[in-house]
CSV table of C-alpha atoms in Angstrom, one decimal:
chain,number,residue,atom,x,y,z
A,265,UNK,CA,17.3,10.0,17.8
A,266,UNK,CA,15.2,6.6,16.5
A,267,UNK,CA,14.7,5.6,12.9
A,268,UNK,CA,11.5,3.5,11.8
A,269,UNK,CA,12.0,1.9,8.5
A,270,UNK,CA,8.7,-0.3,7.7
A,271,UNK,CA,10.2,-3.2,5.1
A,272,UNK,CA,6.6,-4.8,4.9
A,273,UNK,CA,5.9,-4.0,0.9
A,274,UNK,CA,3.0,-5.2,0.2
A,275,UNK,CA,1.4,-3.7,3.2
A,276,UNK,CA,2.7,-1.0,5.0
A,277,UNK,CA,1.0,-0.1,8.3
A,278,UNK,CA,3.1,1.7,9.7
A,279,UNK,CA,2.2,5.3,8.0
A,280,UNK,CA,-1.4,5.3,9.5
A,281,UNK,CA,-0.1,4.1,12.8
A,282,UNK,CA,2.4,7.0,13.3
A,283,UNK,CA,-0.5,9.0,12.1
A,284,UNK,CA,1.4,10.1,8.8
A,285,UNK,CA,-1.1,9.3,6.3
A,286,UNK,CA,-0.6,11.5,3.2
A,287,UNK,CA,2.4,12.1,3.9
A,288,UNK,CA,5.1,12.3,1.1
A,289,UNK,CA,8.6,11.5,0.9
A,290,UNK,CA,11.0,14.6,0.3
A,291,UNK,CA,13.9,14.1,-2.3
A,292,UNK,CA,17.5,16.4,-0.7
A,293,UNK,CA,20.7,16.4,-1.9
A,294,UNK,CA,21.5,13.8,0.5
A,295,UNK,CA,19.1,11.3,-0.6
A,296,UNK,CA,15.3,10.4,0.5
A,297,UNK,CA,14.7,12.6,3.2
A,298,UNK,CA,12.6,10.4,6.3
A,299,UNK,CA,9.1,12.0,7.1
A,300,UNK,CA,9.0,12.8,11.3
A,301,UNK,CA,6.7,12.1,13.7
A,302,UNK,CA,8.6,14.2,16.1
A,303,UNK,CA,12.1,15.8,16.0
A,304,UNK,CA,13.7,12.9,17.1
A,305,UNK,CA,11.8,9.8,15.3
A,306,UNK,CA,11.8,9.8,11.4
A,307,UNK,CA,10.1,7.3,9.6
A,308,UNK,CA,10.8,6.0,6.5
A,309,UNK,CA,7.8,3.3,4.1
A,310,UNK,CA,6.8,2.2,0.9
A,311,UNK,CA,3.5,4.1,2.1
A,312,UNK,CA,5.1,7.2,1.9
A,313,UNK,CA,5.7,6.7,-2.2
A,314,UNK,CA,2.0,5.4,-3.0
A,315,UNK,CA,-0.3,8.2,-4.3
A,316,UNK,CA,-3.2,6.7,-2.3
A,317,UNK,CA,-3.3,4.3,0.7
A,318,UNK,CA,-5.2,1.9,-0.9
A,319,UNK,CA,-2.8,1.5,-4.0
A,320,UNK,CA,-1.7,-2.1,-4.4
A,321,UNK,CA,2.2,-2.9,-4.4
A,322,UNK,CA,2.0,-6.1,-6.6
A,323,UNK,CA,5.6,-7.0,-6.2
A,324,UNK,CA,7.8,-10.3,-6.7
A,325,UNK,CA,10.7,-10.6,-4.1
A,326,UNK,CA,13.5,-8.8,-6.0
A,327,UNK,CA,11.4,-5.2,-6.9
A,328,UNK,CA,10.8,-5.4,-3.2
A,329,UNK,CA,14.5,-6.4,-2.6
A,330,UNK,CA,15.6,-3.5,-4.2
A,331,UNK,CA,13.5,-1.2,-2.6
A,332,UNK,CA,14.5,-2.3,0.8
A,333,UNK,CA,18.4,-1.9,-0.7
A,334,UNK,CA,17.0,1.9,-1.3
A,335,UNK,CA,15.9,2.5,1.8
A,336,UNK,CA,19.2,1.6,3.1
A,337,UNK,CA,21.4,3.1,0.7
A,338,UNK,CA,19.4,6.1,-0.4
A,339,UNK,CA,17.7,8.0,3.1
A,340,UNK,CA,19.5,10.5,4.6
A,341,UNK,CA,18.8,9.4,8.3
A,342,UNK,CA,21.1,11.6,9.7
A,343,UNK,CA,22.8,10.8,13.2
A,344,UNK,CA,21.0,7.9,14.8
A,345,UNK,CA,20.8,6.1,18.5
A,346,UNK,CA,18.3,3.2,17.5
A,347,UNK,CA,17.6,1.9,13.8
A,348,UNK,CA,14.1,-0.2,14.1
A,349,UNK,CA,13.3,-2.4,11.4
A,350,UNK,CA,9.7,-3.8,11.1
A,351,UNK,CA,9.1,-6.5,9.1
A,352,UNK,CA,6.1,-8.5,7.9
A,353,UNK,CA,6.2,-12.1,9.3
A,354,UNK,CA,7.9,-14.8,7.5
A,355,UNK,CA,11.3,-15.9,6.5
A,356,UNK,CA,11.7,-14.8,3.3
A,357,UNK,CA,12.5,-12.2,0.9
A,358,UNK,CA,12.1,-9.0,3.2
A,359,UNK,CA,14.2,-10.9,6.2
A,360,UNK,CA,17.1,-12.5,3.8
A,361,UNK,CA,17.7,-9.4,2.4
A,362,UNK,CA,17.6,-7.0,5.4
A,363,UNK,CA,20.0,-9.6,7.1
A,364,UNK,CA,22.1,-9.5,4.1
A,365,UNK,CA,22.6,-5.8,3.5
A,366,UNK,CA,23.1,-5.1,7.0
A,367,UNK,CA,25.9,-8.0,7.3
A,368,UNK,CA,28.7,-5.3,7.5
A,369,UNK,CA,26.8,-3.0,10.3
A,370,UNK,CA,26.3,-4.3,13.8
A,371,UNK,CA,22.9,-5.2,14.6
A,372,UNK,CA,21.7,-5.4,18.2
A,373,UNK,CA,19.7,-8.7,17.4
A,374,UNK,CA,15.5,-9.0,17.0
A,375,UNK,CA,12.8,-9.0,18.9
A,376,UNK,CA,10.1,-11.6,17.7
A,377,UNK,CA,6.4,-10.9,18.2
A,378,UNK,CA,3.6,-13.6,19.0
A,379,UNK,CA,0.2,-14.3,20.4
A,380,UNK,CA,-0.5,-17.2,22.9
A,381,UNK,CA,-1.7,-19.9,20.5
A,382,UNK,CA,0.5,-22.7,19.3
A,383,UNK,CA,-0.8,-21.6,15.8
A,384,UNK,CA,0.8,-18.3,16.0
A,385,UNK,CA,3.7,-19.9,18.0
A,386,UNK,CA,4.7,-22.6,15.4
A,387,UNK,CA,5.3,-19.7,12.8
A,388,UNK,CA,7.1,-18.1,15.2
A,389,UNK,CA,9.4,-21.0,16.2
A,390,UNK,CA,10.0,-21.2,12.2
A,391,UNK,CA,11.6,-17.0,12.9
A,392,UNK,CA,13.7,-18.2,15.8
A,393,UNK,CA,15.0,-20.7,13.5
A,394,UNK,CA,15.7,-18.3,11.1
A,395,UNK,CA,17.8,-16.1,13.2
A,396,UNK,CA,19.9,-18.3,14.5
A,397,UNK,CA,20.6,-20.0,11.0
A,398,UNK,CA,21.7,-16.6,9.8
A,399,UNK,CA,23.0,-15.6,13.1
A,400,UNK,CA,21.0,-12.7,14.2
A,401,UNK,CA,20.8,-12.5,17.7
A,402,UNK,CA,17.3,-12.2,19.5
A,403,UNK,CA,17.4,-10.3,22.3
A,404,UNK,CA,13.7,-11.7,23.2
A,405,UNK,CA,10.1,-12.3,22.3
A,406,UNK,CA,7.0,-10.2,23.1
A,407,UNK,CA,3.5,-12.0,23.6
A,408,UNK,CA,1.0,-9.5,21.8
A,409,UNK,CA,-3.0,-10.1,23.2
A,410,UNK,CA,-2.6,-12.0,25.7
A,411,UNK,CA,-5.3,-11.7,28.2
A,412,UNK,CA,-8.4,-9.3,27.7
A,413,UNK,CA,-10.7,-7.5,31.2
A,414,UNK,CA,-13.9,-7.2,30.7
A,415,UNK,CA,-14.3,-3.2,31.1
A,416,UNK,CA,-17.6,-4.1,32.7
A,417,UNK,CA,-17.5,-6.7,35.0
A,418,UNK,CA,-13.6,-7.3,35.2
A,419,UNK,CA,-13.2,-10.9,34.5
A,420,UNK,CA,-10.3,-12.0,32.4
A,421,UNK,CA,-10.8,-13.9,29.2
A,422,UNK,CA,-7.6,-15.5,27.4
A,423,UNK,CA,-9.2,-14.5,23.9
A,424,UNK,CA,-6.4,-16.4,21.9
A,425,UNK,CA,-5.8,-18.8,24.6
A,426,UNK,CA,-2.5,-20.2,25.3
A,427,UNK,CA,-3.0,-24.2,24.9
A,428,UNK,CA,0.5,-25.7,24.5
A,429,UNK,CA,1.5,-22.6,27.5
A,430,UNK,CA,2.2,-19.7,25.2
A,431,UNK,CA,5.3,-17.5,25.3
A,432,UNK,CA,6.5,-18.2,28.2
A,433,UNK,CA,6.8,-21.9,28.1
A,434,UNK,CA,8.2,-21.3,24.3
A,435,UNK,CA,10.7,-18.7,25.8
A,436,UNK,CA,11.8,-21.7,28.1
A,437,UNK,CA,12.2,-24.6,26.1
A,438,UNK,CA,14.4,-22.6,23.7
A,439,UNK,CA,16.2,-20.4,26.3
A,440,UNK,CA,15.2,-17.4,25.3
A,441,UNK,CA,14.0,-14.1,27.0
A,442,UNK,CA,10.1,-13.4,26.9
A,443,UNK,CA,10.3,-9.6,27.6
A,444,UNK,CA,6.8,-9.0,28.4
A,445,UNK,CA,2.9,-9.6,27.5
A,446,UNK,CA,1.1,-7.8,26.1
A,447,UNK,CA,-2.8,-7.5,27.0
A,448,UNK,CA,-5.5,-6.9,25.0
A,449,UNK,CA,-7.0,-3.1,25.3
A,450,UNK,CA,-9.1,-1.8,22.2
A,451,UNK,CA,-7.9,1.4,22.9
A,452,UNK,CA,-4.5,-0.2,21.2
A,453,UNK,CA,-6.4,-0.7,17.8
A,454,UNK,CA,-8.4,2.7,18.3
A,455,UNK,CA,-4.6,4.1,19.0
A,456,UNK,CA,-2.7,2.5,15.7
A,457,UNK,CA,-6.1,3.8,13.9
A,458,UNK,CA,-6.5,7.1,14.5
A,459,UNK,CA,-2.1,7.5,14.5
A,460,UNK,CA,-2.0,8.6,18.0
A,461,UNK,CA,0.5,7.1,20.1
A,462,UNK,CA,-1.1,5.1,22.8
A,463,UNK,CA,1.6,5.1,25.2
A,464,UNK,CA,0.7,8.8,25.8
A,465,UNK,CA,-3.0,8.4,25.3
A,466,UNK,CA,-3.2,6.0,28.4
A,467,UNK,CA,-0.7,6.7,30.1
A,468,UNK,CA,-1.6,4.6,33.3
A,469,UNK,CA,-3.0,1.3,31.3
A,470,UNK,CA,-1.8,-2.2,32.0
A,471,UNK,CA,-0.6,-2.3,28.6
A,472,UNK,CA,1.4,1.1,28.8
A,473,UNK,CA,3.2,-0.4,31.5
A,474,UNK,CA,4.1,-3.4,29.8
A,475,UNK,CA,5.1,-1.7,26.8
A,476,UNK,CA,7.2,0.3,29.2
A,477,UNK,CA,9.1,-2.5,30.6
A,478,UNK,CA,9.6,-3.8,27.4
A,479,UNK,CA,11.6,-1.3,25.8
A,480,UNK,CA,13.5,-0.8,29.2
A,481,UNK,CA,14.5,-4.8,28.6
A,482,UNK,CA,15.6,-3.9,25.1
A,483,UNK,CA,17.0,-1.0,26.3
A,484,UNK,CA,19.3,-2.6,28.9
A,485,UNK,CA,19.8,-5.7,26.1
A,486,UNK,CA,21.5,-3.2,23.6
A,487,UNK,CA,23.1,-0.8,26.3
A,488,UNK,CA,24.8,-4.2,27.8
A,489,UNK,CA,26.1,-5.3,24.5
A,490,UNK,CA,27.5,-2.2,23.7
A,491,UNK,CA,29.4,-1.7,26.8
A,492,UNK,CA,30.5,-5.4,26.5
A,493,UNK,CA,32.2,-4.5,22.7
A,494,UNK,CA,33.9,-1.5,24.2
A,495,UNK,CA,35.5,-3.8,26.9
A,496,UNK,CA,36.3,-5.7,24.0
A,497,UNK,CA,38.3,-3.0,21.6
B,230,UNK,CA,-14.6,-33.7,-2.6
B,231,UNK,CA,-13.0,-30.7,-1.7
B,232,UNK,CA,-9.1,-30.0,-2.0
B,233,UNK,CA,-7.8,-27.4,0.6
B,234,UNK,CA,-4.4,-26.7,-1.0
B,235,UNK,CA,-2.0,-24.4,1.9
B,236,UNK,CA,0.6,-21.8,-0.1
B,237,UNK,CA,2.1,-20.0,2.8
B,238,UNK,CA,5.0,-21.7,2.5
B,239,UNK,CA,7.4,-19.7,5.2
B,240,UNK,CA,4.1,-20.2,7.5
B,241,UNK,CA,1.6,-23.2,7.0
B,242,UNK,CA,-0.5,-23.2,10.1
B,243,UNK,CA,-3.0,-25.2,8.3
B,244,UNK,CA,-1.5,-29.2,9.2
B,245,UNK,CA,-1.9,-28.1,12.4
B,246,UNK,CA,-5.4,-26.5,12.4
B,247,UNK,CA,-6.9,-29.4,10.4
B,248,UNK,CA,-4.9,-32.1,13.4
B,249,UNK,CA,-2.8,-33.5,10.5
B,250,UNK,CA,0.7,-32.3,11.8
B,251,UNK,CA,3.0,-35.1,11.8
B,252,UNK,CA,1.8,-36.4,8.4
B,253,UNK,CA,4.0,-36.4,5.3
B,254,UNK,CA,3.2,-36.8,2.0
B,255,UNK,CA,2.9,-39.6,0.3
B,256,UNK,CA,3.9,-40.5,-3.7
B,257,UNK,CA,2.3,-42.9,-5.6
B,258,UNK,CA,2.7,-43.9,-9.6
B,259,UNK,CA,0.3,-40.6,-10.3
B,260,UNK,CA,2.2,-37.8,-8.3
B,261,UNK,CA,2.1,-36.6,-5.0
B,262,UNK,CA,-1.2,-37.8,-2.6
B,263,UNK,CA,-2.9,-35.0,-0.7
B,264,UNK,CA,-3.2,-36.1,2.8
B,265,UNK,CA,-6.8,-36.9,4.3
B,266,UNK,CA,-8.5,-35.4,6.9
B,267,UNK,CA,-12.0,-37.3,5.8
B,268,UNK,CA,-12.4,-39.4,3.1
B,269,UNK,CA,-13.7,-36.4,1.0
B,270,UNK,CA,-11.2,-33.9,2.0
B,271,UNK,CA,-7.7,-34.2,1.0
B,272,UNK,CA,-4.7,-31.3,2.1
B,273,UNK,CA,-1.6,-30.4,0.5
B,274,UNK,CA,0.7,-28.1,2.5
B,275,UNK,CA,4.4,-27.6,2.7
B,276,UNK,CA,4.1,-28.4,6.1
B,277,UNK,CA,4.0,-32.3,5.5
B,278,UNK,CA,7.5,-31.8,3.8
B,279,UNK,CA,9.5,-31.0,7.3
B,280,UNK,CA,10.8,-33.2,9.3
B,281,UNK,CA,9.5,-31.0,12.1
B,282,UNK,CA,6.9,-28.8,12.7
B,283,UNK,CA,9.2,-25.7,13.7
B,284,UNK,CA,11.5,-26.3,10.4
B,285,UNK,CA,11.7,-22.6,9.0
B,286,UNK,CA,11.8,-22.4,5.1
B,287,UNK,CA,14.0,-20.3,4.3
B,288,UNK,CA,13.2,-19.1,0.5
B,289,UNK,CA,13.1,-16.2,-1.7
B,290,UNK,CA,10.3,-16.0,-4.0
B,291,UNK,CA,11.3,-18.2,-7.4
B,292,UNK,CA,11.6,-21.4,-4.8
B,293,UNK,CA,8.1,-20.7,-3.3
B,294,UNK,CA,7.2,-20.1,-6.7
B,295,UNK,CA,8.7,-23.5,-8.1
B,296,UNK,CA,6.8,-25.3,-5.4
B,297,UNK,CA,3.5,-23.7,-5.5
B,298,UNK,CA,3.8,-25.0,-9.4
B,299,UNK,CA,4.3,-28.5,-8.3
B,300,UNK,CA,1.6,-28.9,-5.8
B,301,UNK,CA,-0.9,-27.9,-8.8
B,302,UNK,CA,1.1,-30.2,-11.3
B,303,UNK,CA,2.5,-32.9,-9.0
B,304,UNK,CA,-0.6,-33.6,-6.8
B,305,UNK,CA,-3.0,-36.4,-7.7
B,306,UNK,CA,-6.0,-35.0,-6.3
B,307,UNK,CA,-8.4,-36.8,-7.8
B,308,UNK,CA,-11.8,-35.3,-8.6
B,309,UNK,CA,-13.1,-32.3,-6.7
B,310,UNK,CA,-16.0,-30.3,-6.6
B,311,UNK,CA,-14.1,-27.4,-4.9
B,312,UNK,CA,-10.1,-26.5,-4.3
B,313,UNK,CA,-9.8,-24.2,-2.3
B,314,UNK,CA,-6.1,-22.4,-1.9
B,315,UNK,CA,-5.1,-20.8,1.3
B,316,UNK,CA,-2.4,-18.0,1.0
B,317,UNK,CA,-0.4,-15.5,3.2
B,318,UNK,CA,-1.5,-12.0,3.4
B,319,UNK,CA,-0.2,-9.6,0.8
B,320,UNK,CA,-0.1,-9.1,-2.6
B,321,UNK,CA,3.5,-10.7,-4.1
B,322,UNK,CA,4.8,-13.9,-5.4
B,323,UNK,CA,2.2,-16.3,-4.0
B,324,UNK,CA,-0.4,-14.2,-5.1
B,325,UNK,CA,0.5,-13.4,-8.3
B,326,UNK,CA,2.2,-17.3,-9.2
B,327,UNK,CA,-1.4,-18.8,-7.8
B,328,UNK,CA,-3.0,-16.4,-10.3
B,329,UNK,CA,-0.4,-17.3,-13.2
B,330,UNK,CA,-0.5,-20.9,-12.9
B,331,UNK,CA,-4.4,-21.4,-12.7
B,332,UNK,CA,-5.0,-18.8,-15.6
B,333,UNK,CA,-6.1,-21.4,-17.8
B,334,UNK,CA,-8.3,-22.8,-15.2
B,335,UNK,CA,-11.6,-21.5,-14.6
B,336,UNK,CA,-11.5,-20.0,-10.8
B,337,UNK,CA,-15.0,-18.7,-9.2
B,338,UNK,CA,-12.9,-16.1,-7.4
B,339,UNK,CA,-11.1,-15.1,-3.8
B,340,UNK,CA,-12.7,-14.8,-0.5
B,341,UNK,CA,-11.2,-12.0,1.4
B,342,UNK,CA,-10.5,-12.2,4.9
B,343,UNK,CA,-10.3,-9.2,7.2
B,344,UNK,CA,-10.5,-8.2,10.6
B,345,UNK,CA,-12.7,-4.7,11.8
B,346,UNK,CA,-9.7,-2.2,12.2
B,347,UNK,CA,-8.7,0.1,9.4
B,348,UNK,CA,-5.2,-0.8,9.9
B,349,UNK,CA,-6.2,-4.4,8.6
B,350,UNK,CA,-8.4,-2.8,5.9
B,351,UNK,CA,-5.9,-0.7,4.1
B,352,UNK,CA,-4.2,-3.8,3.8
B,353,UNK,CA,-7.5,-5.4,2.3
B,354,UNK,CA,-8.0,-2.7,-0.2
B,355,UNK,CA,-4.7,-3.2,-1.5
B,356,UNK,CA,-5.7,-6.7,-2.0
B,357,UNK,CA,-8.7,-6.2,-3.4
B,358,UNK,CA,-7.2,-4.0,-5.7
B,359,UNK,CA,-4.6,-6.7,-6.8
B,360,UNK,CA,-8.1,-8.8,-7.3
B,361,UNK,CA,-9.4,-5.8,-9.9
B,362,UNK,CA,-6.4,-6.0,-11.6
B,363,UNK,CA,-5.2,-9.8,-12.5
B,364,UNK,CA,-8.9,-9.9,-12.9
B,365,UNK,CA,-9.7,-12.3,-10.1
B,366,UNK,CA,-13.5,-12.3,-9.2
B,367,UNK,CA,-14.2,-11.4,-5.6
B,368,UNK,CA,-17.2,-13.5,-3.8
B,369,UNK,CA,-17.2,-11.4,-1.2
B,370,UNK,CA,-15.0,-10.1,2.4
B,371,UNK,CA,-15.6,-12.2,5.6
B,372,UNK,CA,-15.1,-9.7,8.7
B,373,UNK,CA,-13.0,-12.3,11.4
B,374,UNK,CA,-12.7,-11.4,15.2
B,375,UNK,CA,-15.9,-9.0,15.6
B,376,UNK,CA,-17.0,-8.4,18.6
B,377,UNK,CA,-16.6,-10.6,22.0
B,378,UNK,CA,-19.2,-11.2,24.3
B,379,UNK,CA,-18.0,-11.5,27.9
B,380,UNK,CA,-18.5,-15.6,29.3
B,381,UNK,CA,-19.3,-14.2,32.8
B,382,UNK,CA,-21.8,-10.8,32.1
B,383,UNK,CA,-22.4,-11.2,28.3
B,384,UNK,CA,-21.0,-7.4,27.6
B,385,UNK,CA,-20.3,-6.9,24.0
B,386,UNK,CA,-16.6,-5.9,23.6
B,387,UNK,CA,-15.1,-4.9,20.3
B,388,UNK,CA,-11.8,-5.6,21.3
B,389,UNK,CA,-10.4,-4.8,17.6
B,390,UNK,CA,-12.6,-1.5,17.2
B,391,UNK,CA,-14.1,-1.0,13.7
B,392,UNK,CA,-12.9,3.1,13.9
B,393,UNK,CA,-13.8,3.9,10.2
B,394,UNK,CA,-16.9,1.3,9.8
B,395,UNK,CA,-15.4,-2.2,10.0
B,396,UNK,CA,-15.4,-3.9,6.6
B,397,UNK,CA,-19.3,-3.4,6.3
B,398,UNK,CA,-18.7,-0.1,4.9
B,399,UNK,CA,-15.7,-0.8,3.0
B,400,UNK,CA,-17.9,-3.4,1.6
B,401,UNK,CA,-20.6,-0.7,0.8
B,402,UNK,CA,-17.9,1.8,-0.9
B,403,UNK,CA,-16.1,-0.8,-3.3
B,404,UNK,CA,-19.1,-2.3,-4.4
B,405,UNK,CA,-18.5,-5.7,-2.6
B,406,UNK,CA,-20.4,-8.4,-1.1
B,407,UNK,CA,-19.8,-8.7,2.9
B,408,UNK,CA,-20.3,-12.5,3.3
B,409,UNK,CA,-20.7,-12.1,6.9
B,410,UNK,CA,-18.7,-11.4,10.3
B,411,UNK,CA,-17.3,-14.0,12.6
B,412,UNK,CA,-17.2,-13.0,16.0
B,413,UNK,CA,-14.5,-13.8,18.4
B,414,UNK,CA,-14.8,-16.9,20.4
B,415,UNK,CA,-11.7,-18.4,22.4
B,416,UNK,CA,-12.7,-21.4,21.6
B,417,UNK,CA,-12.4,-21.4,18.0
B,418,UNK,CA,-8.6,-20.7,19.1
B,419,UNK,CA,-8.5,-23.7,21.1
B,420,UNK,CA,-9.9,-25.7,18.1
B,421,UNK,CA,-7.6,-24.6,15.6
B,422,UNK,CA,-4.6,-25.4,18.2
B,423,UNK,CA,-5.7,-28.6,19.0
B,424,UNK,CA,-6.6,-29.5,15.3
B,425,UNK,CA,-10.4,-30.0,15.6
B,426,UNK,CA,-13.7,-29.0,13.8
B,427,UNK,CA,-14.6,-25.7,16.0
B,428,UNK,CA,-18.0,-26.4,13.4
B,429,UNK,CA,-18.2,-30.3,15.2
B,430,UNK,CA,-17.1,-29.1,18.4
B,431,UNK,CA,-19.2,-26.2,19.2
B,432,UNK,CA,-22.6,-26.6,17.0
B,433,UNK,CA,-24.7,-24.2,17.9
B,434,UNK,CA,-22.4,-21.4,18.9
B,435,UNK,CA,-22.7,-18.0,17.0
B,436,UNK,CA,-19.4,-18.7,15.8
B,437,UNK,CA,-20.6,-21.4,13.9
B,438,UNK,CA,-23.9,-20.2,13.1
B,439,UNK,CA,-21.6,-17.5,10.9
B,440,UNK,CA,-19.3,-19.8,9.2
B,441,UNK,CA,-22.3,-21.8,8.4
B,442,UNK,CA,-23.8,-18.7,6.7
B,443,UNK,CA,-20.9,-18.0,5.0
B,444,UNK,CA,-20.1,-21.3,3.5
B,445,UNK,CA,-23.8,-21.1,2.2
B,446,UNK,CA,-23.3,-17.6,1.0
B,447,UNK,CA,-20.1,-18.9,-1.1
B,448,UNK,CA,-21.8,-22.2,-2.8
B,449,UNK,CA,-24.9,-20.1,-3.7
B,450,UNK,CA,-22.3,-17.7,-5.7
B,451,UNK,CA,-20.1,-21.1,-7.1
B,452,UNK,CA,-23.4,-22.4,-8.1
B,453,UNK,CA,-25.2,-19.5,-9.8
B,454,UNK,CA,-21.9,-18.7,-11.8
B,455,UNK,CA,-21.2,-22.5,-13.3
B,456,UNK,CA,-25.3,-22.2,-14.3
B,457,UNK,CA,-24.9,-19.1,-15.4
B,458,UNK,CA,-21.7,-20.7,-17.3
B,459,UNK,CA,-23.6,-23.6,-19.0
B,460,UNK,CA,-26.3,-21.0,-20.1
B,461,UNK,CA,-23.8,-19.3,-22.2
B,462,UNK,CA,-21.7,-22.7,-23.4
């Protein structure tokens, strides 16, 4: 059983990419009811309580607050395995709060997304940072378009290239796990699009693969910790 | 004189894009001085307040707010022709304290940034609509990472697939200009990483060929409105 609560306000993406679009939230006597994708994935957005897609959310930090305090509180999400937060980047409202209304639960840690330029790495430094002032552990970092073959002639472009070594070198210099790359494959963008999942799509791609391994990694990360606590109590 | 004026404040990529990371700000008897990239183009950005580049800022919204306020009061920026202000995506406190703070200033409206995919266009609408309704002109959407041509066979890839019509026909159903569509170029990349002019370094690229018509595209629409202006006054 996996949860998906999308805490990025002000733009939600996560209803077209589950390919939930239109899709309402249902009010039960046990609170906000999540809308699923499948039996055992339920997904929970700000999307979900807009009349249309395009309707703007023009929210300072503490209407948002207190929405992401709702989805907490208020959605009955049943029995769960995994709880998967996505956030929008930054370190602000969205990730003080979710940080602070979790503090009594036990949170596996976060994993931190980039591409391979120092651009996108310097804001991403600023997360690691963030984490580890509020003590949130990060089980590891994912590098997101990082190479792209040329469906015609096969040659491999680095589109965002890494110039101060990307990921990997970050990973190293501040000890941290880089749990996969990620290449670039448009059938990824058609995929979040069109709300199909692209995993199943493609099942043999490059990037299926690596999105494979990565969840095994997190997989093993969480799994690990948990049998560590056990030996603990 | 133009004023480029950075408000992502848990993120400022732009010291490093424009070369200037390192620099702090300087005050002088009449406020805060911007710091120079050229003689006639001065930066603000809360990036030149760290004492390093992977500080994270860790604020809620009324402290971002308090010093988005003070770069517009405390700056000396002398006279400009143009400020331009660079936020973060989304439709919150930034946007709506930018917005508050300059509404008794005359501003010749936002320039939209987007990238082919619908997922990155729903979030566009919703920014457009926030435009609609603080009343913020729009001069138009620029379309980013477009197509890719292939260094080796010169295939046309469009690696972020426009799946509902890219932001050309978004443009055409809300009634809004389409300034023009930048196509992806790993170089540009390389120049924002290593803080150079991609314009300087690669002249004659189709990359800069489409900033160039863009820039153009925006002055015609600064310069018809403050003529149209002094018709009126």
């Amino acid at each position: 059983q996996v949860a998906l609560l999308d805490i990025d306000i002000c733009g939600p993406s996560v209803p077209r990419m589950m390919g939930l679009e239109g899709e309402q939230v249902h009010q039960s006597g046990s609170g906000w009811s999540p809308v699923y994708v499948e039996e055992n994935l339920g997904v929970m957005s700000v999307g979900f309580l807009l009349s249309s897609p395009d309707d703007a959310v023009i929210w300072r930090g503490p209407k948002k607050n207190g929405l992401i305090k709702q989805f907490l509180r208020d959605v009955d999400w049943g029995e769960v395995d995994y709880l998967i937060i996505d956030t929008p980047p930054g370190t602000s409202d969205e990730h003080l709060s979710i940080v602070q209304y979790l503090s009594a639960a036990h949170v596996d840690g976060a994993v931190i997304i980039t591409t391979p330029q120092e651009v996108s790495l310097q804001d991403v430094r600023k997360e690691i940072n963030f984490c580890r002032k509020v003590k949130l552990p990060i089980i590891g970092v994912v590098e997101n378009m990082s190479g792209f073959i040329c469906p015609k002639c096969k040659n491999e472009s680095q589109i965002f290239p890494p110039t101060t070594g990307g990921a990997e070198k970050m990973c190293q210099n501040l000890n941290i796990s880089l749990l996969g790359k990620v290449p670039l494959d448009p059938q990824i963008g058609k995929s979040c699009d069109k709300g199909q999942s692209f995993l199943a799509e493609v099942p043999e791609s490059p990037a299926t693969l690596s999105y494979r391994s990565i969840i095994q990694r997190i997989q093993e990360y969480c799994e690990l910790q948990h049998s560590q606590e056990e030996k603990i109590i």
